[in-house]
């Protein structure tokens, strides 16, 4: 990767749009998970890397491709977890629930010195996704990276000229200690954009530079790899036209600012139509040791071809048209499932969140149950003949749902500190019929996505989503603040348990995971 030196003496990492900016692999590849000492914000620490890099390389495919990804566990540093599993966030894993990568839900973890092949397809999906560890808070230590499925017949292709690995923008929170030692509530030490950023106490590290050519239109794919904070994202002097949310095409929506929550993704078109210059790219987190943009923290650089190799002097714009989720609408098949009134579905469920620190151990509850990872993965429990909520563990956290039913989930934003909580549903995209901050129900054309915020605590929000149970298997629904997931803010939907075995034939390598895990003697 080329580097240049700014007039302030800072090194600037150039992400050129004339060549590969991020390493790209796939869809058939090995991903080697190992330990490495890195300093993405100028402060060295032991971390977990994928193929030697943080973030991990872009995993890319074309629509209809088959993924064959062998995860190789070479972790040795016991200050962090040495076992792993990898989740392919946003991919529905239809007929391959066993490959969802959710530790203790769909598989036993991969132990150090071993590997596992994730072999799956996503024939009807295209868009922006990501991959990350799904055991404890391991991805906060570095096991996270972007994933894109390109559609040669993209209905939005006439809106942009450039869409490749160099137009992927990742946002990450970074901590100077292993995730298990992060003090809760978590406050990240720095913000990394494409894996680089500055720590406020010594703001001299490298910044990402994204180069553009005047007059061209770019499809940028904004990916939140965050463990905790949400980011307010904008680019000085430029507007953005959103065309995708979480792998779902949307009607084009011009905005000047995007609030993006943990695990969400947006594609936006940016036209390089401003004066040749350098412009600040800003990503302000809600939870961080230092807010603002002094000395280039929480920032990267947009550089026009012909501009000097220097840091920007642009001023932050006052937003007049921020993204509002209620203004996003699907490009195709916009109607929500069910009938157009609250509760107009086969199965409506209200999720009451609560929290306790009575024992000195922060714990979240959903409908009075906290999620504790079971010793036997839920998929294995189902394959072993347990088909009812009463027989599936963890008790109170597994909900059985019938096949081909319409489902409505309502999640009032009360009694859940650490807000706003972004909730992710595995195995599905869903229609957001009521967004956080709105009291309006939209059944005609609500945005579809796979991760949604429920809004600030006690804000009066009652985020409501709908989906159809057309994908047999156990699918997790959880807060994507990773520290909150560890504290139990999750449930699992055992969807069509009677047909799960027939719908998801498991390979022998999957059967071998649990005996190997049990033999390791590790206590998760």
Coordinates of C-alpha atoms in Angstrom, one line a residue:
X1 CA 0.0 0.0 0.0
X2 CA 1.5 3.3 -1.0
X3 CA 2.1 6.1 1.5
X4 CA 2.7 9.8 1.1
X5 CA 3.8 12.4 3.6
X6 CA 1.6 15.4 4.5
X7 CA 2.9 18.9 5.0
X8 CA 2.2 18.4 8.7
X9 CA 4.6 15.4 8.9
X10 CA 1.8 12.9 9.2
X11 CA 1.9 9.8 7.0
X12 CA -1.2 9.4 4.9
X13 CA -2.3 6.0 3.5
X14 CA -3.6 6.4 0.0
X15 CA -6.5 4.4 -1.1
X16 CA -6.3 4.9 -4.9
X17 CA -9.3 4.4 -7.1
X18 CA -6.9 3.4 -9.9
X19 CA -5.9 0.1 -8.2
X20 CA -7.0 -2.2 -5.5
X21 CA -7.2 -0.3 -2.2
X22 CA -8.3 -3.1 0.1
X23 CA -7.1 -6.7 -0.5
X24 CA -9.9 -8.7 -2.0
X25 CA -10.4 -12.4 -1.8
X26 CA -13.1 -15.0 -2.6
X27 CA -15.6 -16.4 -3.0
X28 CA -13.4 -19.5 -2.7
X29 CA -10.6 -18.8 -0.3
X30 CA -8.9 -19.5 3.0
X31 CA -9.2 -16.9 5.8
X32 CA -6.4 -17.3 8.3
X33 CA -7.2 -16.0 11.8
X34 CA -4.0 -15.2 13.8
X35 CA -2.5 -12.8 16.3
X36 CA -0.4 -9.8 15.4
X37 CA 0.9 -6.7 17.1
X38 CA -0.6 -3.7 15.2
X39 CA -0.9 0.0 15.7
X40 CA -3.8 1.3 13.5
X41 CA -4.1 4.5 15.6
X42 CA -0.4 4.8 16.5
X43 CA -0.7 2.8 19.7
X44 CA 0.6 -0.8 19.6
X45 CA -1.4 -3.7 20.9
X46 CA -1.8 -7.4 20.4
X47 CA -4.8 -8.0 18.2
X48 CA -6.6 -10.6 16.0
X49 CA -6.1 -10.3 12.3
X50 CA -7.5 -11.9 9.2
X51 CA -4.9 -12.9 6.6
X52 CA -2.5 -10.6 8.5
X53 CA -4.6 -7.4 8.2
X54 CA -7.1 -5.3 10.1
X55 CA -9.8 -5.0 9.0
X56 CA -9.8 -8.3 7.2
X57 CA -9.7 -8.4 3.4
X58 CA -12.8 -7.7 1.4
X59 CA -14.6 -10.9 0.7
X60 CA -16.1 -10.4 -2.7
X61 CA -18.4 -12.4 -5.1
X62 CA -20.8 -11.9 -7.9
X63 CA -24.5 -12.6 -7.5
X64 CA -25.1 -16.3 -7.7
X65 CA -21.6 -17.3 -6.7
X66 CA -21.0 -20.1 -4.3
X67 CA -18.9 -19.3 -1.2
X68 CA -16.3 -21.8 -0.1
X69 CA -14.4 -20.2 2.8
X70 CA -12.1 -22.2 5.0
X71 CA -11.5 -20.4 8.3
X72 CA -8.1 -21.5 9.6
X73 CA -7.6 -20.8 13.4
X74 CA -4.0 -20.0 14.2
X75 CA -4.7 -18.1 17.3
X76 CA -2.2 -18.5 20.1
X77 CA -2.4 -15.3 22.3
X78 CA -4.5 -16.3 25.4
X79 CA -5.0 -12.7 26.4
X80 CA -7.8 -13.0 23.9
X81 CA -10.0 -15.9 22.8
X82 CA -8.1 -18.6 20.8
X83 CA -11.3 -20.3 19.5
X84 CA -13.6 -18.7 17.0
X85 CA -16.5 -18.9 14.6
X86 CA -17.3 -16.5 11.7
X87 CA -20.7 -15.1 10.9
X88 CA -21.5 -13.8 7.4
X89 CA -23.6 -10.8 8.4
X90 CA -26.7 -10.3 6.4
X91 CA -26.5 -13.5 4.3
X92 CA -29.7 -15.5 4.9
X93 CA -28.0 -19.0 4.8
X94 CA -31.2 -20.6 3.3
X95 CA -30.7 -24.4 3.6
X96 CA -27.3 -23.8 5.3
X97 CA -28.2 -22.7 8.8
X98 CA -25.2 -24.7 10.0
X99 CA -22.9 -22.2 8.2
X100 CA -24.3 -19.1 9.9
X101 CA -21.3 -19.1 12.2
X102 CA -23.1 -18.2 15.4
X103 CA -21.2 -19.7 18.2
X104 CA -23.3 -22.0 20.4
X105 CA -26.4 -21.3 18.3
X106 CA -25.5 -22.9 15.0
X107 CA -22.2 -24.5 15.7
X108 CA -19.5 -25.3 18.3
X109 CA -16.5 -23.0 17.9
X110 CA -13.4 -23.8 15.8
X111 CA -10.5 -24.5 18.2
X112 CA -7.0 -23.3 17.8
X113 CA -5.0 -25.4 15.3
X114 CA -8.0 -26.4 13.4
X115 CA -10.1 -25.2 10.4
X116 CA -13.6 -25.3 9.1
X117 CA -15.1 -24.9 5.7
X118 CA -18.1 -22.6 5.4
X119 CA -19.8 -23.7 2.1
X120 CA -22.9 -21.8 1.2
X121 CA -24.7 -19.8 -1.5
X122 CA -26.8 -16.6 -1.5
X123 CA -28.4 -16.9 -4.9
X124 CA -31.0 -14.1 -4.4
X125 CA -28.8 -11.6 -2.6
X126 CA -26.5 -8.9 -3.7
X127 CA -25.3 -5.8 -1.9
X128 CA -23.1 -4.8 1.1
X129 CA -22.4 -7.1 4.0
X130 CA -19.6 -8.1 6.4
X131 CA -18.1 -10.9 8.3
X132 CA -17.1 -11.1 11.9
X133 CA -16.4 -13.4 14.8
X134 CA -19.6 -14.5 16.7
X135 CA -18.1 -15.7 20.0
X136 CA -18.2 -13.4 23.0
X137 CA -16.6 -10.0 22.1
X138 CA -13.9 -11.4 19.9
X139 CA -14.6 -9.3 16.8
X140 CA -13.7 -6.2 18.9
X141 CA -10.2 -7.5 19.0
X142 CA -10.0 -7.4 15.2
X143 CA -11.8 -10.3 13.5
X144 CA -14.0 -8.3 11.2
X145 CA -14.1 -7.3 7.6
X146 CA -16.3 -6.3 4.6
X147 CA -18.2 -8.6 2.3
X148 CA -19.7 -7.5 -1.0
X149 CA -21.8 -9.4 -3.5
X150 CA -21.8 -7.5 -6.8
X151 CA -24.8 -7.6 -9.1
X152 CA -23.9 -7.3 -12.8
X153 CA -27.5 -6.4 -13.4
X154 CA -27.7 -3.9 -10.6
X155 CA -30.8 -1.7 -11.2
X156 CA -28.9 1.3 -10.0
X157 CA -25.9 0.9 -12.2
X158 CA -26.7 3.9 -14.4
X159 CA -26.3 6.1 -11.3
X160 CA -22.5 5.6 -10.9
X161 CA -19.3 5.0 -12.8
X162 CA -17.0 3.4 -10.1
X163 CA -17.9 0.5 -7.7
X164 CA -15.0 -1.7 -6.7
X165 CA -12.9 -2.7 -3.6
X166 CA -11.6 0.9 -3.4
X167 CA -15.0 2.4 -2.8
X168 CA -15.6 0.3 0.3
X169 CA -15.4 2.5 3.5
X170 CA -15.3 0.7 6.8
X171 CA -15.9 2.3 10.2
X172 CA -14.5 0.7 13.3
X173 CA -14.1 1.5 17.0
X174 CA -10.7 0.6 18.4
X175 CA -9.6 -0.2 21.9
X176 CA -6.1 -0.3 23.4
X177 CA -6.8 -3.3 25.6
X178 CA -8.3 -6.7 24.8
X179 CA -12.1 -6.6 24.6
X180 CA -12.5 -8.7 27.8
X181 CA -10.7 -5.9 29.7
X182 CA -12.7 -3.0 28.3
X183 CA -14.4 -1.1 31.1
X184 CA -18.2 -1.0 30.7
X185 CA -19.8 1.2 29.5
X186 CA -17.3 1.0 26.6
X187 CA -15.6 4.1 25.4
X188 CA -13.5 3.5 22.3
X189 CA -10.0 5.0 22.2
X190 CA -10.2 5.9 18.6
X191 CA -12.2 5.7 15.3
X192 CA -10.7 3.9 12.4
X193 CA -11.8 4.5 8.8
X194 CA -10.5 1.8 6.5
X195 CA -8.4 0.6 9.4
X196 CA -6.6 3.8 10.1
X197 CA -7.2 6.7 12.5
X198 CA -5.7 8.9 15.2
X199 CA -5.7 8.6 19.0
X200 CA -6.5 11.9 20.5
X201 CA -3.5 11.9 22.9
X202 CA -1.0 11.5 20.1
X203 CA -2.8 12.4 16.8
X204 CA 0.1 11.7 14.4
X205 CA -0.9 8.3 12.9
X206 CA -1.8 7.6 9.4
X207 CA -5.2 8.6 7.9
X208 CA -7.0 6.9 5.0
X209 CA -7.1 8.9 1.8
X210 CA -9.7 8.1 -0.8
X211 CA -8.9 9.5 -4.2
X212 CA -11.6 10.6 -6.8
X213 CA -11.5 12.0 -10.3
X214 CA -13.4 15.2 -11.0
X215 CA -16.7 14.5 -12.8
X216 CA -17.0 10.8 -11.9
X217 CA -19.7 9.3 -9.8
X218 CA -18.8 6.8 -7.1
X219 CA -20.8 4.1 -5.4
X220 CA -19.4 4.1 -1.9
X221 CA -20.3 1.2 0.3
X222 CA -20.3 2.4 4.0
X223 CA -19.9 -0.5 6.4
X224 CA -20.1 -0.2 10.2
X225 CA -17.8 -2.8 11.7
X226 CA -18.5 -1.3 15.1
X227 CA -18.6 -3.2 18.4
X228 CA -20.5 -0.4 20.1
X229 CA -20.8 3.2 18.9
X230 CA -22.9 4.5 16.1
X231 CA -21.4 7.1 13.8
X232 CA -22.6 10.3 12.2
X233 CA -21.0 10.3 8.8
X234 CA -20.6 13.1 6.3
X235 CA -18.2 14.4 3.7
X236 CA -17.4 18.2 3.6
X237 CA -18.9 19.9 0.6
X238 CA -20.7 16.9 -0.7
X239 CA -24.1 15.3 -0.7
X240 CA -24.8 11.6 -0.8
X241 CA -27.6 9.7 -2.6
X242 CA -28.5 6.5 -0.6
X243 CA -29.4 3.6 -2.9
X244 CA -29.0 0.6 -0.6
X245 CA -29.6 -0.3 3.1
X246 CA -28.2 -3.6 4.5
X247 CA -28.2 -5.4 1.2
X248 CA -31.6 -4.1 0.1
X249 CA -31.9 -1.7 -2.9
X250 CA -33.8 1.5 -2.0
X251 CA -35.3 4.2 -4.0
X252 CA -32.5 6.9 -4.4
X253 CA -32.6 9.3 -1.4
X254 CA -30.3 12.4 -1.3
X255 CA -28.9 13.2 2.1
X256 CA -26.1 15.2 3.6
X257 CA -25.5 13.1 6.7
X258 CA -25.9 9.5 7.7
X259 CA -26.2 8.1 11.2
X260 CA -25.1 4.5 10.9
X261 CA -25.5 2.0 13.7
X262 CA -23.4 -1.0 14.6
X263 CA -23.6 -3.6 11.8
X264 CA -25.6 -1.5 9.4
X265 CA -24.5 -0.7 5.8
X266 CA -25.4 1.9 3.3
X267 CA -24.4 2.4 -0.4
X268 CA -24.5 6.0 -1.5
X269 CA -23.6 7.7 -4.8
X270 CA -21.2 10.6 -4.5
X271 CA -20.5 12.8 -7.5
X272 CA -17.1 14.4 -7.6
X273 CA -18.4 17.7 -8.7
X274 CA -16.7 20.1 -6.3
X275 CA -13.5 22.2 -6.7
X276 CA -10.4 20.2 -6.9
X277 CA -9.2 20.0 -3.3
X278 CA -8.9 17.9 -0.2
X279 CA -12.1 17.4 1.9
X280 CA -12.6 15.9 5.4
X281 CA -14.5 12.7 5.7
X282 CA -16.0 12.7 9.2
X283 CA -17.4 9.9 11.4
X284 CA -18.4 11.2 14.8
X285 CA -19.0 8.4 17.3
X286 CA -21.5 8.6 20.1
X287 CA -19.2 6.7 22.5
X288 CA -15.5 7.6 22.4
X289 CA -12.8 9.0 24.6
X290 CA -12.6 12.2 22.4
X291 CA -15.3 13.8 20.4
X292 CA -14.9 16.2 17.5
X293 CA -12.3 16.3 14.7
X294 CA -9.3 18.2 16.2
X295 CA -6.0 17.1 14.6
X296 CA -7.8 14.7 12.3
X297 CA -9.4 12.4 14.9
X298 CA -12.5 10.5 13.7
X299 CA -11.6 11.5 10.2
X300 CA -10.3 10.4 6.8
X301 CA -9.6 12.4 3.6
X302 CA -11.3 12.7 0.2
X303 CA -8.8 13.8 -2.3
X304 CA -9.5 15.0 -5.8
X305 CA -7.0 14.2 -8.5
X306 CA -4.8 17.3 -8.9
X307 CA -5.2 18.4 -5.3
X308 CA -2.0 18.9 -3.2
X309 CA -0.9 16.1 -0.9
X310 CA -2.0 17.9 2.2
X311 CA -4.6 17.6 4.9
X312 CA -7.9 19.4 4.3
X313 CA -8.8 22.8 5.6
X314 CA -12.5 22.4 4.9
X315 CA -15.1 23.3 7.5
X316 CA -17.8 21.0 8.6
X317 CA -21.1 21.6 7.0
X318 CA -24.2 22.1 9.0
X319 CA -26.6 19.3 8.1
X320 CA -29.9 20.3 6.7
X321 CA -31.0 17.0 5.2
X322 CA -29.8 14.1 7.4
X323 CA -30.9 10.5 6.7
X324 CA -34.2 9.7 8.3
X325 CA -35.0 6.0 8.1
X326 CA -38.7 6.6 7.5
X327 CA -37.8 8.2 4.1
X328 CA -36.1 5.0 2.9
X329 CA -38.3 2.8 0.7
X330 CA -37.5 -0.5 -1.1
X331 CA -36.9 -0.3 -4.8
X332 CA -39.0 -3.5 -5.4
X333 CA -41.7 -5.5 -3.6
X334 CA -42.1 -2.7 -1.1
X335 CA -45.1 -3.9 1.0
X336 CA -44.6 -5.3 4.4
X337 CA -46.0 -8.9 5.1
X338 CA -49.3 -9.2 6.9
X339 CA -52.3 -6.9 7.1
X340 CA -52.0 -3.1 7.3
X341 CA -52.7 -2.6 11.0
X342 CA -50.7 -3.2 14.3
X343 CA -50.8 -6.9 15.1
X344 CA -52.1 -7.8 11.7
X345 CA -49.9 -10.9 11.4
X346 CA -50.0 -14.6 12.4
X347 CA -47.8 -14.1 15.4
X348 CA -47.1 -10.8 17.2
X349 CA -44.5 -10.7 19.9
X350 CA -43.7 -7.8 22.2
X351 CA -40.1 -7.8 23.5
X352 CA -39.7 -6.1 26.9
X353 CA -36.1 -5.2 27.6
X354 CA -34.7 -4.8 31.1
X355 CA -31.4 -4.6 32.9
X356 CA -29.9 -5.4 36.3
X357 CA -26.5 -4.9 38.0
X358 CA -27.7 -6.3 41.3
X359 CA -24.9 -8.9 41.4
X360 CA -22.2 -6.6 40.2
X361 CA -22.4 -8.3 36.8
X362 CA -24.3 -6.2 34.2
X363 CA -27.1 -8.3 32.7
X364 CA -29.8 -7.6 30.1
X365 CA -33.1 -9.4 29.9
X366 CA -35.7 -9.9 27.1
X367 CA -39.1 -10.8 28.5
X368 CA -37.4 -11.6 31.8
X369 CA -34.8 -14.0 30.4
X370 CA -31.1 -13.4 29.8
X371 CA -29.3 -15.2 27.0
X372 CA -26.5 -17.5 28.3
X373 CA -24.8 -19.5 25.5
X374 CA -25.8 -23.1 25.9
X375 CA -23.2 -25.9 26.1
X376 CA -24.9 -27.7 23.2
X377 CA -25.6 -25.5 20.1
X378 CA -29.3 -24.9 19.6
X379 CA -29.1 -26.4 16.1
X380 CA -27.6 -29.6 17.5
X381 CA -30.4 -29.7 20.1
X382 CA -33.0 -29.5 17.4
X383 CA -31.3 -32.1 15.3
X384 CA -31.2 -34.3 18.4
X385 CA -35.0 -34.2 18.6
X386 CA -35.8 -31.2 20.8
X387 CA -38.4 -29.2 19.0
X388 CA -40.3 -27.2 21.6
X389 CA -39.4 -23.9 23.4
X390 CA -39.7 -25.8 26.7
X391 CA -37.1 -28.3 25.7
X392 CA -34.6 -26.0 24.1
X393 CA -31.8 -24.2 26.0
X394 CA -31.2 -21.6 27.2
X395 CA -34.5 -21.7 29.0
X396 CA -36.8 -18.7 28.2
X397 CA -34.6 -17.4 25.4
X398 CA -35.7 -19.7 22.5
X399 CA -39.0 -19.0 20.7
X400 CA -40.4 -21.6 18.3
X401 CA -42.1 -20.2 15.2
X402 CA -44.2 -22.1 12.7
X403 CA -43.3 -22.2 9.0
X404 CA -44.5 -19.6 6.5
X405 CA -46.1 -17.4 9.2
X406 CA -46.1 -13.6 9.3
X407 CA -44.3 -12.3 12.4
X408 CA -44.4 -8.9 14.0
X409 CA -41.8 -7.9 16.7
X410 CA -42.3 -4.7 18.8
X411 CA -39.4 -3.5 20.9
X412 CA -40.2 -0.5 23.1
X413 CA -37.1 1.5 24.0
X414 CA -37.5 1.4 27.8
X415 CA -35.5 -0.1 30.7
X416 CA -32.4 -0.7 28.6
X417 CA -29.5 1.6 29.4
X418 CA -26.6 1.8 26.9
X419 CA -28.9 3.0 24.2
X420 CA -29.6 3.3 21.4
X421 CA -29.5 -0.5 20.8
X422 CA -29.2 -1.8 17.2
X423 CA -30.9 -5.2 16.8
X424 CA -30.0 -7.7 14.1
X425 CA -32.0 -10.7 12.9
X426 CA -30.1 -13.6 11.5
X427 CA -31.5 -15.5 8.5
X428 CA -33.8 -12.7 7.3
X429 CA -34.2 -9.2 6.1
X430 CA -37.3 -7.5 7.7
X431 CA -39.7 -4.6 7.0
X432 CA -39.4 -1.8 9.5
X433 CA -43.0 -0.8 9.8
X434 CA -42.4 1.6 12.6
X435 CA -39.0 3.3 12.9
X436 CA -37.4 4.7 16.1
X437 CA -38.4 8.2 16.7
X438 CA -41.6 7.9 14.7
X439 CA -45.2 7.1 15.8
X440 CA -46.3 6.3 12.2
X441 CA -46.8 2.8 11.0
X442 CA -46.0 2.2 7.3
X443 CA -47.2 -1.1 5.8
X444 CA -47.1 0.2 2.2
X445 CA -43.4 0.7 1.5
X446 CA -41.2 0.5 4.7
X447 CA -37.5 0.0 4.4
X448 CA -36.2 -3.6 4.5
X449 CA -33.0 -4.3 6.3
X450 CA -31.4 -6.7 8.8
X451 CA -30.2 -4.3 11.5
X452 CA -32.4 -1.6 13.1
X453 CA -32.0 0.8 16.0
X454 CA -34.7 0.9 18.7
X455 CA -33.9 4.5 19.6
X456 CA -32.9 6.2 22.9
X457 CA -34.2 4.8 26.2
X458 CA -37.5 6.3 27.3
X459 CA -37.8 8.2 24.0
X460 CA -41.3 6.7 23.4
X461 CA -40.0 4.7 20.4
X462 CA -41.6 1.4 19.7
X463 CA -39.6 0.0 16.8
X464 CA -41.7 -2.6 15.0
X465 CA -40.5 -5.1 12.3
X466 CA -42.1 -7.8 10.3
X467 CA -40.8 -10.9 8.4
X468 CA -42.0 -14.3 7.1
X469 CA -40.7 -17.6 8.5
X470 CA -39.6 -19.0 5.2
X471 CA -36.1 -20.2 6.4
X472 CA -36.1 -23.2 8.8
X473 CA -33.5 -23.2 11.5
X474 CA -32.4 -21.4 14.7
X475 CA -31.8 -17.7 14.1
X476 CA -30.5 -15.3 16.6
X477 CA -32.0 -11.8 17.2
X478 CA -29.7 -9.7 19.3
X479 CA -28.4 -6.3 20.1
X480 CA -25.3 -5.7 18.0
X481 CA -23.5 -3.7 20.6
X482 CA -21.2 -6.7 21.2
X483 CA -20.7 -6.0 24.9
X484 CA -24.5 -6.0 25.3
X485 CA -24.8 -9.4 23.5
X486 CA -22.2 -10.8 25.9
X487 CA -24.4 -9.4 28.8
X488 CA -27.4 -11.4 27.5
X489 CA -29.3 -9.1 25.2
X490 CA -30.5 -11.7 22.7
X491 CA -33.0 -14.4 21.9
X492 CA -33.2 -17.2 19.3
X493 CA -36.1 -18.0 17.0
X494 CA -36.3 -21.7 16.3
X495 CA -38.0 -21.4 13.0
X496 CA -39.9 -24.5 11.7
X497 CA -38.1 -26.8 14.1
X498 CA -39.7 -30.0 12.7
X499 CA -38.3 -29.4 9.2
X500 CA -35.0 -28.0 10.2
X501 CA -33.0 -31.2 9.8
X502 CA -34.4 -31.9 6.3
X503 CA -33.9 -28.3 5.2
X504 CA -30.3 -28.0 6.5
X505 CA -28.3 -31.2 5.9
X506 CA -25.1 -30.8 7.8
X507 CA -21.6 -31.9 6.6
X508 CA -19.4 -34.3 8.6
X509 CA -17.0 -31.5 9.3
X510 CA -19.8 -29.7 11.2
X511 CA -20.5 -32.9 13.2
X512 CA -16.8 -33.0 14.2
X513 CA -16.8 -29.5 15.7
X514 CA -18.5 -30.3 19.0
X515 CA -16.5 -33.4 19.9
X516 CA -13.3 -31.4 19.2
X517 CA -14.6 -28.5 21.3
X518 CA -15.6 -30.8 24.2
X519 CA -12.2 -32.5 24.0
X520 CA -10.5 -29.1 24.3
X521 CA -11.8 -28.6 27.9
X522 CA -12.3 -24.9 27.2
X523 CA -14.9 -23.2 29.4
X524 CA -16.6 -20.5 27.3

